[in-house]
Amino acid sequence: MITLVRRVTAACALSAALTACAATPQPVRPAPSATTTAPSAAPTLAPGPGGLTPVFKNGSRTHGRTVALTFDADMTADQGARAAAGEHFDNPGLIAALRALKVPATVFMTGRWAEQYPEQARSLGRDPLFEVANHSYSHYAFTDDCYGLPTVSGDRMRADVERAYAAFRRAGVPDARPYFRFPGGCYDRRALKALTPVGVTAVQWDVVSGDAFATDAEAVTRQVLEGVRPGSVVVMHCTRSAAPTTERVVRAVVPELRERGFRFVKVSELIGS
């Protein structure tokens, strides 16, 4: 997910950005049917006006100095050949850093990425430090003119999200969250209406890290530190090929924010508080 590099750079990342994580094999669970709605074992927001899918951007500014780091595991439906050729859409070093620093995080994963890296998806989904949420199956845009992304038709939006949940189950993720991040962060009333039957809360952000395609880790670190406020949701990526500086950024940002009195939480805690 992204917004200008400060939104534009990040957005480019969404088109090509791909991401990833670390792993240990576990038995694979059967997939649910294509009409299964989102899991419900986590707090969600009430439907918006007209019963539309609710949108969450940040938590309370007054209930403590909490911040949620989120990482988009982007992989589009047609990038399998690039992965087969050796392009790294995962970032085990980043996940290892989060584990070493004991930082809870929410990973918004595409179904296609879970299919490419099932062991890593399973490892994240079974680690209580993390929660896996939905970033669509194909990483196609849910609106027209969204940073050049291909577009999913209105009548396929719900099926695309449900297909991602099915991919998570096949990979062995036992408890994917009922949260959805729109590819590119692009949505409109039609998209919110299409996803209402799925029962998800759409999760945006209020801090753009700018890590997509960035080469200057210090600049990205400054952007995050300057943007974080109590209740912030930070959007980052865990893709070595598309966001090579993110591990270094995390290793710099985490101790600094802790020094400032911030506590790291998952998105579910912000929504539930």
mmCIF file of C-alpha atoms in Angstrom:
data_model
loop_
_atom_site.group_PDB
_atom_site.id
_atom_site.type_symbol
_atom_site.label_atom_id
_atom_site.label_comp_id
_atom_site.label_asym_id
_atom_site.label_seq_id
_atom_site.Cartn_x
_atom_site.Cartn_y
_atom_site.Cartn_z
ATOM 1 C CA MET A 1 0.000 0.000 0.000
ATOM 2 C CA ILE A 2 1.257 3.317 -0.607
ATOM 3 C CA THR A 3 0.857 7.109 -1.073
ATOM 4 C CA LEU A 4 3.229 9.862 -2.535
ATOM 5 C CA VAL A 5 6.948 9.372 -2.158
ATOM 6 C CA ARG A 6 5.815 10.478 0.080
ATOM 7 C CA ARG A 7 2.879 9.078 -1.771
ATOM 8 C CA VAL A 8 3.933 8.604 -5.337
ATOM 9 C CA THR A 9 7.124 6.636 -4.680
ATOM 10 C CA ALA A 10 5.266 4.442 -2.307
ATOM 11 C CA ALA A 11 2.593 3.955 -4.821
ATOM 12 C CA CYS A 12 4.936 2.786 -7.473
ATOM 13 C CA ALA A 13 6.001 0.212 -4.987
ATOM 14 C CA LEU A 14 2.544 -1.058 -4.918
ATOM 15 C CA SER A 15 2.476 -1.744 -8.610
ATOM 16 C CA ALA A 16 5.705 -3.681 -8.571
ATOM 17 C CA ALA A 17 6.376 -4.044 -4.901
ATOM 18 C CA LEU A 18 6.460 -7.507 -3.610
ATOM 19 C CA THR A 19 7.154 -8.586 -0.146
ATOM 20 C CA ALA A 20 7.850 -11.278 2.217
ATOM 21 C CA CYS A 21 8.816 -12.900 5.374
ATOM 22 C CA ALA A 22 10.473 -15.841 7.222
ATOM 23 C CA ALA A 23 9.530 -19.427 7.746
ATOM 24 C CA THR A 24 9.054 -22.909 9.265
ATOM 25 C CA PRO A 25 6.881 -25.540 7.618
ATOM 26 C CA GLN A 26 3.603 -26.595 9.217
ATOM 27 C CA PRO A 27 0.790 -28.835 8.025
ATOM 28 C CA VAL A 28 -1.430 -27.209 5.411
ATOM 29 C CA ARG A 29 -5.095 -26.646 6.233
ATOM 30 C CA PRO A 30 -7.871 -27.084 3.704
ATOM 31 C CA ALA A 31 -9.182 -23.992 1.935
ATOM 32 C CA PRO A 32 -12.637 -22.605 2.675
ATOM 33 C CA SER A 33 -15.233 -22.265 -0.046
ATOM 34 C CA ALA A 34 -15.054 -19.266 -2.386
ATOM 35 C CA THR A 35 -18.024 -17.669 -0.647
ATOM 36 C CA THR A 36 -16.557 -17.760 2.845
ATOM 37 C CA THR A 37 -16.506 -14.368 4.544
ATOM 38 C CA ALA A 38 -13.575 -12.970 6.513
ATOM 39 C CA PRO A 39 -12.577 -14.476 9.871
ATOM 40 C CA SER A 40 -14.168 -12.690 12.828
ATOM 41 C CA ALA A 41 -11.907 -13.440 15.809
ATOM 42 C CA ALA A 42 -10.531 -9.892 15.966
ATOM 43 C CA PRO A 43 -12.077 -6.479 16.643
ATOM 44 C CA THR A 44 -13.589 -4.693 13.650
ATOM 45 C CA LEU A 45 -15.307 -1.360 13.133
ATOM 46 C CA ALA A 46 -19.047 -1.036 12.705
ATOM 47 C CA PRO A 47 -20.194 -0.572 9.095
ATOM 48 C CA GLY A 48 -19.930 2.960 7.747
ATOM 49 C CA PRO A 49 -22.752 5.141 6.397
ATOM 50 C CA GLY A 50 -25.195 3.132 4.338
ATOM 51 C CA GLY A 51 -23.736 -0.100 5.678
ATOM 52 C CA LEU A 52 -20.521 0.315 3.688
ATOM 53 C CA THR A 53 -17.234 -1.344 4.636
ATOM 54 C CA PRO A 54 -15.689 0.778 7.432
ATOM 55 C CA VAL A 55 -12.286 2.430 6.954
ATOM 56 C CA PHE A 56 -9.652 2.703 9.697
ATOM 57 C CA LYS A 57 -6.748 5.141 9.338
ATOM 58 C CA ASN A 58 -5.258 5.546 12.790
ATOM 59 C CA GLY A 59 -5.960 4.881 16.448
ATOM 60 C CA SER A 60 -6.670 7.217 19.326
ATOM 61 C CA ARG A 61 -4.338 10.165 19.750
ATOM 62 C CA THR A 62 -5.088 10.356 23.466
ATOM 63 C CA HIS A 63 -5.069 6.751 24.756
ATOM 64 C CA GLY A 64 -1.338 6.235 25.134
ATOM 65 C CA ARG A 65 1.688 6.416 22.858
ATOM 66 C CA THR A 66 1.028 3.403 20.667
ATOM 67 C CA VAL A 67 2.082 2.867 17.054
ATOM 68 C CA ALA A 68 1.419 0.031 14.596
ATOM 69 C CA LEU A 69 4.056 -0.933 12.042
ATOM 70 C CA THR A 70 2.424 -2.580 9.027
ATOM 71 C CA PHE A 71 4.185 -4.337 6.159
ATOM 72 C CA ASP A 72 2.676 -4.994 2.753
ATOM 73 C CA ALA A 73 3.619 -8.348 1.242
ATOM 74 C CA ASP A 74 2.854 -7.390 -2.342
ATOM 75 C CA MET A 75 2.987 -9.826 -5.210
ATOM 76 C CA THR A 76 0.852 -9.532 -8.301
ATOM 77 C CA ALA A 77 -0.823 -12.433 -10.030
ATOM 78 C CA ASP A 78 1.591 -12.385 -12.985
ATOM 79 C CA GLN A 79 4.957 -12.137 -11.216
ATOM 80 C CA GLY A 80 5.588 -15.829 -10.732
ATOM 81 C CA ALA A 81 8.073 -15.924 -13.603
ATOM 82 C CA ARG A 82 10.169 -13.225 -11.977
ATOM 83 C CA ALA A 83 10.217 -15.139 -8.712
ATOM 84 C CA ALA A 84 11.181 -18.309 -10.557
ATOM 85 C CA ALA A 85 14.029 -16.384 -12.172
ATOM 86 C CA GLY A 86 15.408 -15.489 -8.753
ATOM 87 C CA GLU A 87 13.850 -12.140 -7.858
ATOM 88 C CA HIS A 88 13.379 -11.904 -4.098
ATOM 89 C CA PHE A 89 9.908 -10.854 -3.073
ATOM 90 C CA ASP A 90 10.607 -11.879 0.496
ATOM 91 C CA ASN A 91 12.725 -10.326 3.221
ATOM 92 C CA PRO A 92 13.651 -12.836 5.923
ATOM 93 C CA GLY A 93 16.183 -10.384 7.361
ATOM 94 C CA LEU A 94 13.441 -7.868 8.098
ATOM 95 C CA ILE A 95 11.263 -10.455 9.815
ATOM 96 C CA ALA A 96 14.260 -11.681 11.796
ATOM 97 C CA ALA A 97 14.924 -8.089 12.901
ATOM 98 C CA LEU A 98 11.322 -7.651 14.073
ATOM 99 C CA ARG A 99 11.576 -10.881 16.021
ATOM 100 C CA ALA A 100 14.920 -9.931 17.558
ATOM 101 C CA LEU A 101 13.561 -6.520 18.554
ATOM 102 C CA LYS A 102 10.296 -8.108 19.774
ATOM 103 C CA VAL A 103 8.167 -5.768 17.671
ATOM 104 C CA PRO A 104 4.546 -6.839 17.042
ATOM 105 C CA ALA A 105 3.474 -6.115 13.474
ATOM 106 C CA THR A 106 0.646 -6.615 10.990
ATOM 107 C CA VAL A 107 1.477 -8.064 7.573
ATOM 108 C CA PHE A 108 -0.963 -7.279 4.768
ATOM 109 C CA MET A 109 -0.389 -10.169 2.394
ATOM 110 C CA THR A 110 -1.610 -10.885 -1.120
ATOM 111 C CA GLY A 111 -2.931 -14.352 -1.812
ATOM 112 C CA ARG A 112 -0.498 -14.703 -4.679
ATOM 113 C CA TRP A 113 2.383 -14.043 -2.294
ATOM 114 C CA ALA A 114 1.116 -16.709 0.100
ATOM 115 C CA GLU A 115 1.054 -19.177 -2.787
ATOM 116 C CA GLN A 116 4.620 -18.281 -3.742
ATOM 117 C CA TYR A 117 5.941 -18.460 -0.172
ATOM 118 C CA PRO A 118 3.621 -20.806 1.733
ATOM 119 C CA GLU A 119 6.181 -21.747 4.403
ATOM 120 C CA GLN A 120 6.910 -18.112 5.137
ATOM 121 C CA ALA A 121 3.213 -17.225 5.203
ATOM 122 C CA ARG A 122 2.611 -20.104 7.608
ATOM 123 C CA SER A 123 5.520 -19.037 9.813
ATOM 124 C CA LEU A 124 4.127 -15.522 10.126
ATOM 125 C CA GLY A 125 0.576 -16.729 10.651
ATOM 126 C CA ARG A 126 1.616 -19.043 13.500
ATOM 127 C CA ASP A 127 3.904 -16.562 15.270
ATOM 128 C CA PRO A 128 1.982 -14.635 17.983
ATOM 129 C CA LEU A 129 4.232 -11.622 17.358
ATOM 130 C CA PHE A 130 2.516 -11.074 13.995
ATOM 131 C CA GLU A 131 -0.938 -11.016 12.471
ATOM 132 C CA VAL A 132 -1.703 -11.671 8.811
ATOM 133 C CA ALA A 133 -4.305 -9.517 7.058
ATOM 134 C CA ASN A 134 -5.670 -9.369 3.513
ATOM 135 C CA HIS A 135 -4.113 -7.300 0.719
ATOM 136 C CA SER A 136 -6.203 -8.874 -2.107
ATOM 137 C CA TYR A 137 -5.289 -11.935 -4.120
ATOM 138 C CA SER A 138 -3.869 -10.327 -7.249
ATOM 139 C CA HIS A 139 -2.828 -6.811 -6.111
ATOM 140 C CA TYR A 140 -5.020 -5.351 -8.833
ATOM 141 C CA ALA A 141 -6.560 -1.946 -8.114
ATOM 142 C CA PHE A 142 -10.128 -1.577 -6.868
ATOM 143 C CA THR A 143 -10.530 1.773 -8.661
ATOM 144 C CA ASP A 144 -9.513 3.108 -12.054
ATOM 145 C CA ASP A 145 -6.332 5.169 -12.393
ATOM 146 C CA CYS A 146 -4.544 3.795 -9.319
ATOM 147 C CA TYR A 147 -0.820 4.314 -9.957
ATOM 148 C CA GLY A 148 -0.939 2.282 -13.143
ATOM 149 C CA LEU A 149 -2.087 -0.938 -11.484
ATOM 150 C CA PRO A 150 -4.283 -3.334 -13.479
ATOM 151 C CA THR A 151 -7.903 -3.131 -12.339
ATOM 152 C CA VAL A 152 -10.216 -5.769 -10.903
ATOM 153 C CA SER A 153 -13.806 -5.389 -12.111
ATOM 154 C CA GLY A 154 -16.518 -4.463 -9.651
ATOM 155 C CA ASP A 155 -18.205 -7.849 -9.922
ATOM 156 C CA ARG A 156 -14.915 -9.620 -9.040
ATOM 157 C CA MET A 157 -13.832 -7.549 -6.032
ATOM 158 C CA ARG A 158 -15.441 -9.709 -3.385
ATOM 159 C CA ALA A 159 -14.182 -12.899 -5.050
ATOM 160 C CA ASP A 160 -10.628 -11.509 -5.190
ATOM 161 C CA VAL A 161 -10.582 -10.856 -1.446
ATOM 162 C CA GLU A 162 -12.133 -14.235 -0.628
ATOM 163 C CA ARG A 163 -9.610 -15.933 -2.915
ATOM 164 C CA ALA A 164 -6.820 -14.412 -0.838
ATOM 165 C CA TYR A 165 -8.307 -15.800 2.384
ATOM 166 C CA ALA A 166 -8.527 -19.209 0.703
ATOM 167 C CA ALA A 167 -4.840 -18.966 -0.259
ATOM 168 C CA PHE A 168 -3.925 -18.164 3.348
ATOM 169 C CA ARG A 169 -5.784 -21.234 4.578
ATOM 170 C CA ARG A 170 -4.086 -23.462 2.022
ATOM 171 C CA ALA A 171 -0.715 -22.129 3.171
ATOM 172 C CA GLY A 172 -1.581 -23.021 6.770
ATOM 173 C CA VAL A 173 -2.306 -19.552 8.183
ATOM 174 C CA PRO A 174 -4.800 -20.442 10.932
ATOM 175 C CA ASP A 175 -6.205 -17.040 11.844
ATOM 176 C CA ALA A 176 -5.980 -14.396 9.117
ATOM 177 C CA ARG A 177 -7.518 -11.170 10.368
ATOM 178 C CA PRO A 178 -10.706 -9.545 9.035
ATOM 179 C CA TYR A 179 -8.722 -6.532 7.828
ATOM 180 C CA PHE A 180 -8.221 -5.505 4.211
ATOM 181 C CA ARG A 181 -5.787 -3.047 2.662
ATOM 182 C CA PHE A 182 -6.667 -1.809 -0.809
ATOM 183 C CA PRO A 183 -3.853 -2.157 -3.362
ATOM 184 C CA GLY A 184 -2.388 1.301 -3.805
ATOM 185 C CA GLY A 185 -4.643 2.496 -0.998
ATOM 186 C CA CYS A 186 -7.209 3.314 -3.710
ATOM 187 C CA TYR A 187 -10.908 2.860 -2.989
ATOM 188 C CA ASP A 188 -14.258 4.460 -3.659
ATOM 189 C CA ARG A 189 -17.884 3.925 -2.671
ATOM 190 C CA ARG A 190 -18.303 1.121 -5.207
ATOM 191 C CA ALA A 191 -15.339 -0.780 -3.747
ATOM 192 C CA LEU A 192 -16.540 -0.307 -0.162
ATOM 193 C CA LYS A 193 -19.993 -1.548 -1.136
ATOM 194 C CA ALA A 194 -18.588 -4.580 -2.963
ATOM 195 C CA LEU A 195 -16.691 -5.726 0.131
ATOM 196 C CA THR A 196 -19.514 -5.206 2.633
ATOM 197 C CA PRO A 197 -20.608 -8.890 2.521
ATOM 198 C CA VAL A 198 -17.060 -10.031 3.327
ATOM 199 C CA GLY A 199 -17.160 -8.377 6.757
ATOM 200 C CA VAL A 200 -13.737 -6.730 6.689
ATOM 201 C CA THR A 201 -12.503 -3.422 8.050
ATOM 202 C CA ALA A 202 -10.449 -1.542 5.447
ATOM 203 C CA VAL A 203 -7.141 -0.378 6.939
ATOM 204 C CA GLN A 204 -5.314 2.643 5.556
ATOM 205 C CA TRP A 205 -2.494 4.548 7.320
ATOM 206 C CA ASP A 206 -1.435 8.012 8.436
ATOM 207 C CA VAL A 207 2.357 7.637 8.038
ATOM 208 C CA VAL A 208 3.937 6.820 4.672
ATOM 209 C CA SER A 209 7.437 5.460 5.226
ATOM 210 C CA GLY A 210 8.569 6.031 1.650
ATOM 211 C CA ASP A 211 10.534 2.754 1.710
ATOM 212 C CA ALA A 212 9.242 1.602 -1.688
ATOM 213 C CA PHE A 213 12.217 1.607 -4.068
ATOM 214 C CA ALA A 214 14.136 3.810 -1.654
ATOM 215 C CA THR A 215 17.919 3.559 -1.475
ATOM 216 C CA ASP A 216 18.520 6.045 1.341
ATOM 217 C CA ALA A 217 17.655 4.340 4.638
ATOM 218 C CA GLU A 218 18.365 7.493 6.638
ATOM 219 C CA ALA A 219 15.845 9.517 4.623
ATOM 220 C CA VAL A 220 13.167 6.880 5.137
ATOM 221 C CA THR A 221 13.978 6.725 8.851
ATOM 222 C CA ARG A 222 13.586 10.506 9.156
ATOM 223 C CA GLN A 223 10.267 10.418 7.321
ATOM 224 C CA VAL A 224 8.868 7.802 9.698
ATOM 225 C CA LEU A 225 10.142 9.506 12.843
ATOM 226 C CA GLU A 226 8.799 12.883 11.724
ATOM 227 C CA GLY A 227 5.370 11.434 10.927
ATOM 228 C CA VAL A 228 4.605 9.175 13.878
ATOM 229 C CA ARG A 229 2.074 10.364 16.424
ATOM 230 C CA PRO A 230 0.168 8.442 19.116
ATOM 231 C CA GLY A 231 -2.112 5.934 17.410
ATOM 232 C CA SER A 232 -0.256 6.051 14.075
ATOM 233 C CA VAL A 233 -0.359 3.309 11.455
ATOM 234 C CA VAL A 234 2.885 3.207 9.453
ATOM 235 C CA VAL A 235 2.906 1.596 5.992
ATOM 236 C CA MET A 236 6.114 -0.203 4.992
ATOM 237 C CA HIS A 237 7.097 -3.174 2.837
ATOM 238 C CA CYS A 238 8.961 -6.418 3.345
ATOM 239 C CA THR A 239 10.220 -7.048 -0.185
ATOM 240 C CA ARG A 240 13.925 -7.226 -0.787
ATOM 241 C CA SER A 241 13.699 -6.348 -4.475
ATOM 242 C CA ALA A 242 11.305 -3.413 -4.101
ATOM 243 C CA ALA A 243 12.133 -2.094 -0.626
ATOM 244 C CA PRO A 244 15.785 -2.919 0.092
ATOM 245 C CA THR A 245 16.274 -0.459 2.953
ATOM 246 C CA THR A 246 13.388 -1.494 5.201
ATOM 247 C CA GLU A 247 15.323 -3.738 7.569
ATOM 248 C CA ARG A 248 17.833 -0.951 8.268
ATOM 249 C CA VAL A 249 14.990 1.514 8.769
ATOM 250 C CA VAL A 250 13.284 -0.750 11.298
ATOM 251 C CA ARG A 251 16.511 -1.264 13.230
ATOM 252 C CA ALA A 252 16.884 2.531 13.498
ATOM 253 C CA VAL A 253 13.250 3.515 14.056
ATOM 254 C CA VAL A 254 12.319 0.996 16.738
ATOM 255 C CA PRO A 255 14.844 1.999 19.449
ATOM 256 C CA GLU A 256 14.273 5.697 18.754
ATOM 257 C CA LEU A 257 10.501 5.455 19.104
ATOM 258 C CA ARG A 258 10.865 3.374 22.242
ATOM 259 C CA GLU A 259 13.161 6.045 23.624
ATOM 260 C CA ARG A 260 10.345 8.537 22.953
ATOM 261 C CA GLY A 261 7.950 6.390 24.959
ATOM 262 C CA PHE A 262 6.094 4.651 22.157
ATOM 263 C CA ARG A 263 4.796 1.097 22.440
ATOM 264 C CA PHE A 264 4.454 -1.066 19.321
ATOM 265 C CA VAL A 265 1.140 -2.849 18.774
ATOM 266 C CA LYS A 266 -0.696 -4.719 16.043
ATOM 267 C CA VAL A 267 -3.505 -3.085 14.083
ATOM 268 C CA SER A 268 -6.027 -5.236 15.971
ATOM 269 C CA GLU A 269 -5.038 -3.572 19.239
ATOM 270 C CA LEU A 270 -5.479 -0.088 17.783
ATOM 271 C CA ILE A 271 -8.890 -0.984 16.399
ATOM 272 C CA GLY A 272 -9.964 -2.613 19.647
ATOM 273 C CA SER A 273 -8.843 0.197 21.933
#
